[in-house]
PDB file of C-alpha atoms and ligand atoms in Angstrom:
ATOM      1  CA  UNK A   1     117.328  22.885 199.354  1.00 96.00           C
ATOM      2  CA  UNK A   2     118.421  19.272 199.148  1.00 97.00           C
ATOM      3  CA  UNK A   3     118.154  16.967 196.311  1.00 97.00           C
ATOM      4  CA  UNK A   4     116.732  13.288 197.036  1.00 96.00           C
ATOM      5  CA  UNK A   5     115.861  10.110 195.170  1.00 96.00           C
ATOM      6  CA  UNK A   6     114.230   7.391 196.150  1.00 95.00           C
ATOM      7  CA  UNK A   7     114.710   4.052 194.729  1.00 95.00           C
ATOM      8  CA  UNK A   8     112.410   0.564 194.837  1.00 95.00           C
ATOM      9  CA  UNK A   9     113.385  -3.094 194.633  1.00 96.00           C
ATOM     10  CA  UNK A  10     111.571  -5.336 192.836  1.00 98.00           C
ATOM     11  CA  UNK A  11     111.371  -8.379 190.433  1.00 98.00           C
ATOM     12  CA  UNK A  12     110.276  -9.843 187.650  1.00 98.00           C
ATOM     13  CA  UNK A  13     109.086 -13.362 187.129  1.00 98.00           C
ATOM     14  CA  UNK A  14     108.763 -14.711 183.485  1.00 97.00           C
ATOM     15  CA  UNK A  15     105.602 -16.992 184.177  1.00 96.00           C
ATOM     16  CA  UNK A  16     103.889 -18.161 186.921  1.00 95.00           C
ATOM     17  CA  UNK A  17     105.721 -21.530 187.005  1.00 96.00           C
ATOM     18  CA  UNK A  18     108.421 -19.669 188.116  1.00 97.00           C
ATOM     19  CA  UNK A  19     106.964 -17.832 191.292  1.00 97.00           C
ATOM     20  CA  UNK A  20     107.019 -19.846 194.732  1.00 97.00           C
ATOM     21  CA  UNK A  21     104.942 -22.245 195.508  1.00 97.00           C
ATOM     22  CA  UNK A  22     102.839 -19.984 197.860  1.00 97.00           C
ATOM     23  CA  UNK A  23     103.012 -17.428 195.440  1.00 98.00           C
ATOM     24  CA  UNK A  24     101.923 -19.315 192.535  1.00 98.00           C
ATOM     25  CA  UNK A  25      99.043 -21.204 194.156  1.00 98.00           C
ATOM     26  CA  UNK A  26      97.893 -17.739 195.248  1.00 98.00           C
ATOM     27  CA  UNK A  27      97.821 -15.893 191.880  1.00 98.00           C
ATOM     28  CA  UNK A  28      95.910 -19.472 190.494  1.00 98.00           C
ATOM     29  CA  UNK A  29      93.105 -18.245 192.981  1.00 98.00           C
ATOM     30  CA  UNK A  30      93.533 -14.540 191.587  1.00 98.00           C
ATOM     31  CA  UNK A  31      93.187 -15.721 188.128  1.00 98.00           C
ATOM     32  CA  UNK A  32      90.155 -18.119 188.443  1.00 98.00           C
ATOM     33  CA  UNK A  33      88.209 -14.794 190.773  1.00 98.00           C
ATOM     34  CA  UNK A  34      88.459 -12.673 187.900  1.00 98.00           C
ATOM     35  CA  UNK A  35      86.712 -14.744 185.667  1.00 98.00           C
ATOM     36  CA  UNK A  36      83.616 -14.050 187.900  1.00 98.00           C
ATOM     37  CA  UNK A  37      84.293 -10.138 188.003  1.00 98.00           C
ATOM     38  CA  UNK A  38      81.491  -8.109 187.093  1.00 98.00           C
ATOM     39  CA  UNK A  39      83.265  -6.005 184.452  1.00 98.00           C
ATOM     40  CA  UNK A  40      80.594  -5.043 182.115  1.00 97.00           C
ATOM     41  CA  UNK A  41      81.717  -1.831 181.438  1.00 97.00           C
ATOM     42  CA  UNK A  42      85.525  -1.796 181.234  1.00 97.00           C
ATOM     43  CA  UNK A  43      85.638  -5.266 179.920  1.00 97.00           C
ATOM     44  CA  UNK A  44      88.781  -5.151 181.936  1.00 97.00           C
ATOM     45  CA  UNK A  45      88.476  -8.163 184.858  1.00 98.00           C
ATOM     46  CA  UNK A  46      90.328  -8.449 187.723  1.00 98.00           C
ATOM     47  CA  UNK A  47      90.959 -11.047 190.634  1.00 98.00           C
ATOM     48  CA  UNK A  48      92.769 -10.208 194.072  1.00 98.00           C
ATOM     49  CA  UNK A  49      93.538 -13.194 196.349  1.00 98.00           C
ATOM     50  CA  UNK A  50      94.398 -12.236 199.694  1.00 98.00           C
ATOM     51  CA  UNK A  51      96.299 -14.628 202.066  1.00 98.00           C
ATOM     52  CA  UNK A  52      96.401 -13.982 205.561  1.00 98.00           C
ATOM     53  CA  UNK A  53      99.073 -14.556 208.195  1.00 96.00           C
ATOM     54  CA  UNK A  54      96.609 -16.951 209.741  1.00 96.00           C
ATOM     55  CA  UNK A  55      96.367 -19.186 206.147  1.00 97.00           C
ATOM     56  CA  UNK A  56      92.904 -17.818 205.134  1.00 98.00           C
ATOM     57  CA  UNK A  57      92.826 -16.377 201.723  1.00 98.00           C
ATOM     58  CA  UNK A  58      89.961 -14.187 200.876  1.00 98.00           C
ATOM     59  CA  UNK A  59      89.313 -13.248 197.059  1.00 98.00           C
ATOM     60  CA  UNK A  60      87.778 -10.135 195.793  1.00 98.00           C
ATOM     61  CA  UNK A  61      87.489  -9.210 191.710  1.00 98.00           C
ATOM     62  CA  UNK A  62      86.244  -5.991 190.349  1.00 98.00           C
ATOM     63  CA  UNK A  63      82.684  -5.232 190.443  1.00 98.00           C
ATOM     64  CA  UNK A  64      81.083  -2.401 188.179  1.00 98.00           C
ATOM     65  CA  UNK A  65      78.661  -0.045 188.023  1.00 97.00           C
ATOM     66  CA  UNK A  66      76.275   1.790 185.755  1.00 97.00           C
ATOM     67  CA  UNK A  67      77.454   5.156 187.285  1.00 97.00           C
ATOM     68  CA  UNK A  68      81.349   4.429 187.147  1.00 96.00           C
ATOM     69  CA  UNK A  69      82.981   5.647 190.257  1.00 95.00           C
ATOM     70  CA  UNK A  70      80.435   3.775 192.176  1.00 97.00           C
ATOM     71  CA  UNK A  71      82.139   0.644 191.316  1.00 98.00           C
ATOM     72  CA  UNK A  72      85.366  -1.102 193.433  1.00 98.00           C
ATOM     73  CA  UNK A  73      88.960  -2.607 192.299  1.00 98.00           C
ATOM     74  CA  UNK A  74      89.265  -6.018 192.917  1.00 98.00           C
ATOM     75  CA  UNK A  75      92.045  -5.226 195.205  1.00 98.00           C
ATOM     76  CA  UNK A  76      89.504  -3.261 197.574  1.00 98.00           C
ATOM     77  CA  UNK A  77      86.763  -5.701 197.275  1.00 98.00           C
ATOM     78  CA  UNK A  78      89.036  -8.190 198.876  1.00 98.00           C
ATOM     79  CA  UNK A  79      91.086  -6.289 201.626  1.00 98.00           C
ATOM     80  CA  UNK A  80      88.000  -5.098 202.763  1.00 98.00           C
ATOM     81  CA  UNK A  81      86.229  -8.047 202.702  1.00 98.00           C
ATOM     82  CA  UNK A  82      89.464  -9.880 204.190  1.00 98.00           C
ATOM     83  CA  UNK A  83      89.590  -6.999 206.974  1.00 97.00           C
ATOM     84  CA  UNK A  84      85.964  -7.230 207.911  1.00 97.00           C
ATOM     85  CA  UNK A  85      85.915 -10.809 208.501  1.00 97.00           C
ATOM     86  CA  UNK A  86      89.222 -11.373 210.344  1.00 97.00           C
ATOM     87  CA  UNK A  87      90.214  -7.831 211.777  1.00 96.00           C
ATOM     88  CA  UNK A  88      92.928  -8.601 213.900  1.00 95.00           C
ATOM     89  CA  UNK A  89      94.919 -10.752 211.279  1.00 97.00           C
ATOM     90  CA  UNK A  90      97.955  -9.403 209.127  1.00 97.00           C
ATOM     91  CA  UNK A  91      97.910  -9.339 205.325  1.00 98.00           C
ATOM     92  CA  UNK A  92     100.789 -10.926 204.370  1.00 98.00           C
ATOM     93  CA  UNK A  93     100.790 -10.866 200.364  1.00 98.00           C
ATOM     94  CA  UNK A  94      98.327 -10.050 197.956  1.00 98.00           C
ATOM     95  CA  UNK A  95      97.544 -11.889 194.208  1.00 98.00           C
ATOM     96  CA  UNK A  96      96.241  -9.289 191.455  1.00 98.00           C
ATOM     97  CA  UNK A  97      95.132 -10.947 188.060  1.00 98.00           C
ATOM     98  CA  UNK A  98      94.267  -8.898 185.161  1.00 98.00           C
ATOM     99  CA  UNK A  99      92.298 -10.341 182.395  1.00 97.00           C
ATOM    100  CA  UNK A 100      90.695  -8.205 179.661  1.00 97.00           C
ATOM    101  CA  UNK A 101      87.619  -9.940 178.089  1.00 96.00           C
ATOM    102  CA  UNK A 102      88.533  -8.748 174.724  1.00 93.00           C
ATOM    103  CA  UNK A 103      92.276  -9.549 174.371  1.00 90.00           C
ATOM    104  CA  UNK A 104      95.418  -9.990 175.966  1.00 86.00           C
ATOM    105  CA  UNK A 105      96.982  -7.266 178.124  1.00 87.00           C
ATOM    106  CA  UNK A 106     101.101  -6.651 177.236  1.00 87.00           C
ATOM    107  CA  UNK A 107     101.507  -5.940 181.124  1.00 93.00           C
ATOM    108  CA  UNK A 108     101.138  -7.300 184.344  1.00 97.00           C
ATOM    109  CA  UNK A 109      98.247  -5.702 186.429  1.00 98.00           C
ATOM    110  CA  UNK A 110      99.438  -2.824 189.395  1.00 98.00           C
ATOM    111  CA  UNK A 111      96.797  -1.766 191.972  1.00 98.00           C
ATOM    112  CA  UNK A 112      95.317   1.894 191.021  1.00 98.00           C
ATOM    113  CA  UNK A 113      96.251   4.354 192.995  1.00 97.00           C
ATOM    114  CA  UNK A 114      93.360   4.423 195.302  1.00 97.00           C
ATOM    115  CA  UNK A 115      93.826   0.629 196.475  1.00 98.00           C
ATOM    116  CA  UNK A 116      97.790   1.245 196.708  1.00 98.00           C
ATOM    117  CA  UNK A 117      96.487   4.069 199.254  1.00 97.00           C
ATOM    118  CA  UNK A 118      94.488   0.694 201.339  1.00 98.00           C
ATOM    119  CA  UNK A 119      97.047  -1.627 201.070  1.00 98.00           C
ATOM    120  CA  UNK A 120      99.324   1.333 203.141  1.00 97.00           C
ATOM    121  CA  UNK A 121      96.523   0.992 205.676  1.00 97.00           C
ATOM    122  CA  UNK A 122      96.571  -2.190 205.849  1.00 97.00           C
ATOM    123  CA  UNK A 123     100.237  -2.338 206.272  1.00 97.00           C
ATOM    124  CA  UNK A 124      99.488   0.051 209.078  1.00 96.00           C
ATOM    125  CA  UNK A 125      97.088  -1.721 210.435  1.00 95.00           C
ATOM    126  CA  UNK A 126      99.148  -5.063 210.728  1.00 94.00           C
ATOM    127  CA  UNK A 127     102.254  -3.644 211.695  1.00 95.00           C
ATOM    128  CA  UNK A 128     104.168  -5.575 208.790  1.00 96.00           C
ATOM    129  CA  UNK A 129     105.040  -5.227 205.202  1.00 98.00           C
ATOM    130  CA  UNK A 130     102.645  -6.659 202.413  1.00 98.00           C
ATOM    131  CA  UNK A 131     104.175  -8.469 199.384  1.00 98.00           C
ATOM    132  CA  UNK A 132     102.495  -7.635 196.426  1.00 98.00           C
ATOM    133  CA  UNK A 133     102.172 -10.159 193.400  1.00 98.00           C
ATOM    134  CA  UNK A 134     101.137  -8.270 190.213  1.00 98.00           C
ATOM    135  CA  UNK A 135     100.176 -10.595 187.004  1.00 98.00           C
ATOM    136  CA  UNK A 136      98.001 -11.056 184.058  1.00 97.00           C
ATOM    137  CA  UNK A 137      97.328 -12.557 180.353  1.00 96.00           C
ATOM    138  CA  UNK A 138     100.915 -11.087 179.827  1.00 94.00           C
ATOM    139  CA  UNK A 139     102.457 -13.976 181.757  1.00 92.00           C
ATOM    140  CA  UNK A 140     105.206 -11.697 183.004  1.00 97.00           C
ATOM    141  CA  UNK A 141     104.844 -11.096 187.143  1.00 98.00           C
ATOM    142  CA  UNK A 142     106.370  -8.105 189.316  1.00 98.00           C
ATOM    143  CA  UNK A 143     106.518  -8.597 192.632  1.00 98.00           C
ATOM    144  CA  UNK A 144     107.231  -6.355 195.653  1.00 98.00           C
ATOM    145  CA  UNK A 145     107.568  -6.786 198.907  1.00 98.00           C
ATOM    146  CA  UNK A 146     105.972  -3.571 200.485  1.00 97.00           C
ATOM    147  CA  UNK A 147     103.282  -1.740 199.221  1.00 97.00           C
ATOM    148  CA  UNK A 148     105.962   1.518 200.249  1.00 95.00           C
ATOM    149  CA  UNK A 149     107.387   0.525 197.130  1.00 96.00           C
ATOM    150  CA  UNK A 150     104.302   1.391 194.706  1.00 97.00           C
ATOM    151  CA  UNK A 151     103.168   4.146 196.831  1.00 96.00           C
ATOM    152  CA  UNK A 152     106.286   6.915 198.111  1.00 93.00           C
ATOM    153  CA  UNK A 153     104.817  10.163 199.716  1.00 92.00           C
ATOM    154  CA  UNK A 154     101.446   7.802 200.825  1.00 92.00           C
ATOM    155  CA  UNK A 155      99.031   9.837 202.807  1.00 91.00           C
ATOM    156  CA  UNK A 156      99.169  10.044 206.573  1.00 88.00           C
ATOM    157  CA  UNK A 157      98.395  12.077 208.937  1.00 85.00           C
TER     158      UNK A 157
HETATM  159 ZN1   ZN B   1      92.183   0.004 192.498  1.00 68.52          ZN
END
């Protein structure tokens, strides 16, 4: 038996004035996506803004349903959408926004578990780390730069 730990990097930005340029003009587009989100049901909206090693950035927000699981993450809605219309281009960092309808969230927004799962395809599928920008109403912004960090022991086969 052998004892192990496993240890991330990441980092905190106070506001989005403080992010890169790049960065920051990517988590705008996050922000104004989710205000179009279809969030009816969790009142919880969320914009992804995807930007490509090409340039292109391709948005995605949340989009509900009546019968819940049938609904998709913002994150998903835009890798997928990003992936179907420019398959042989890299991500190279995506923008998540949360923005509750109702109040403020006291936390920036991480990808669920599922679309942490996609973004390690992705990764796969461009051969290259994705940085991941994680923000909200809560002003405060983690960042990291592969989606390894958020997701040890990932599925693969
Ligand atoms: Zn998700």
């Amino acid at each position: 038996m052998k004892n192990s730990t496993i240890e991330i990097t990441y980092q905190i930005f106070s506001n989005m004035e403080e992010l890169p340029q790049e960065d920051r003009r990517l988590m705008e587009k996050a922000q104004e996506v989710s205000l179009s989100a279809y969030a009816d049901y969790s009142r919880f909206r969320v914009g992804a803004a995807v930007l490509l090693s090409s340039g292109e950035v391709v948005l995605g927000n949340n989009q509900e349903n009546v019968s819940y699981p049938e609904g998709l993450c913002a994150e998903r809605v835009a890798l997928f959408s990003a992936m179907s219309q420019y398959p042989q281009k890299q991500v190279k960092t995506i923008a998540i926004y949360g923005n509750p309808m109702d109040c403020k969230s006291n936390h920036y927004t991480t990808p669920c578990g599922a679309c942490r799962q996609v973004l390690m395809e992705c990764e796969h599928r461009g051969k290259g780390n994705i940085r991941i920008l994680c923000g909200g109403t809560a002003a405060e912004i983690l960042v990291v730069e592969s989606a390894k960090s958020l997701l040890p022991f990932h599925f693969n086969m």
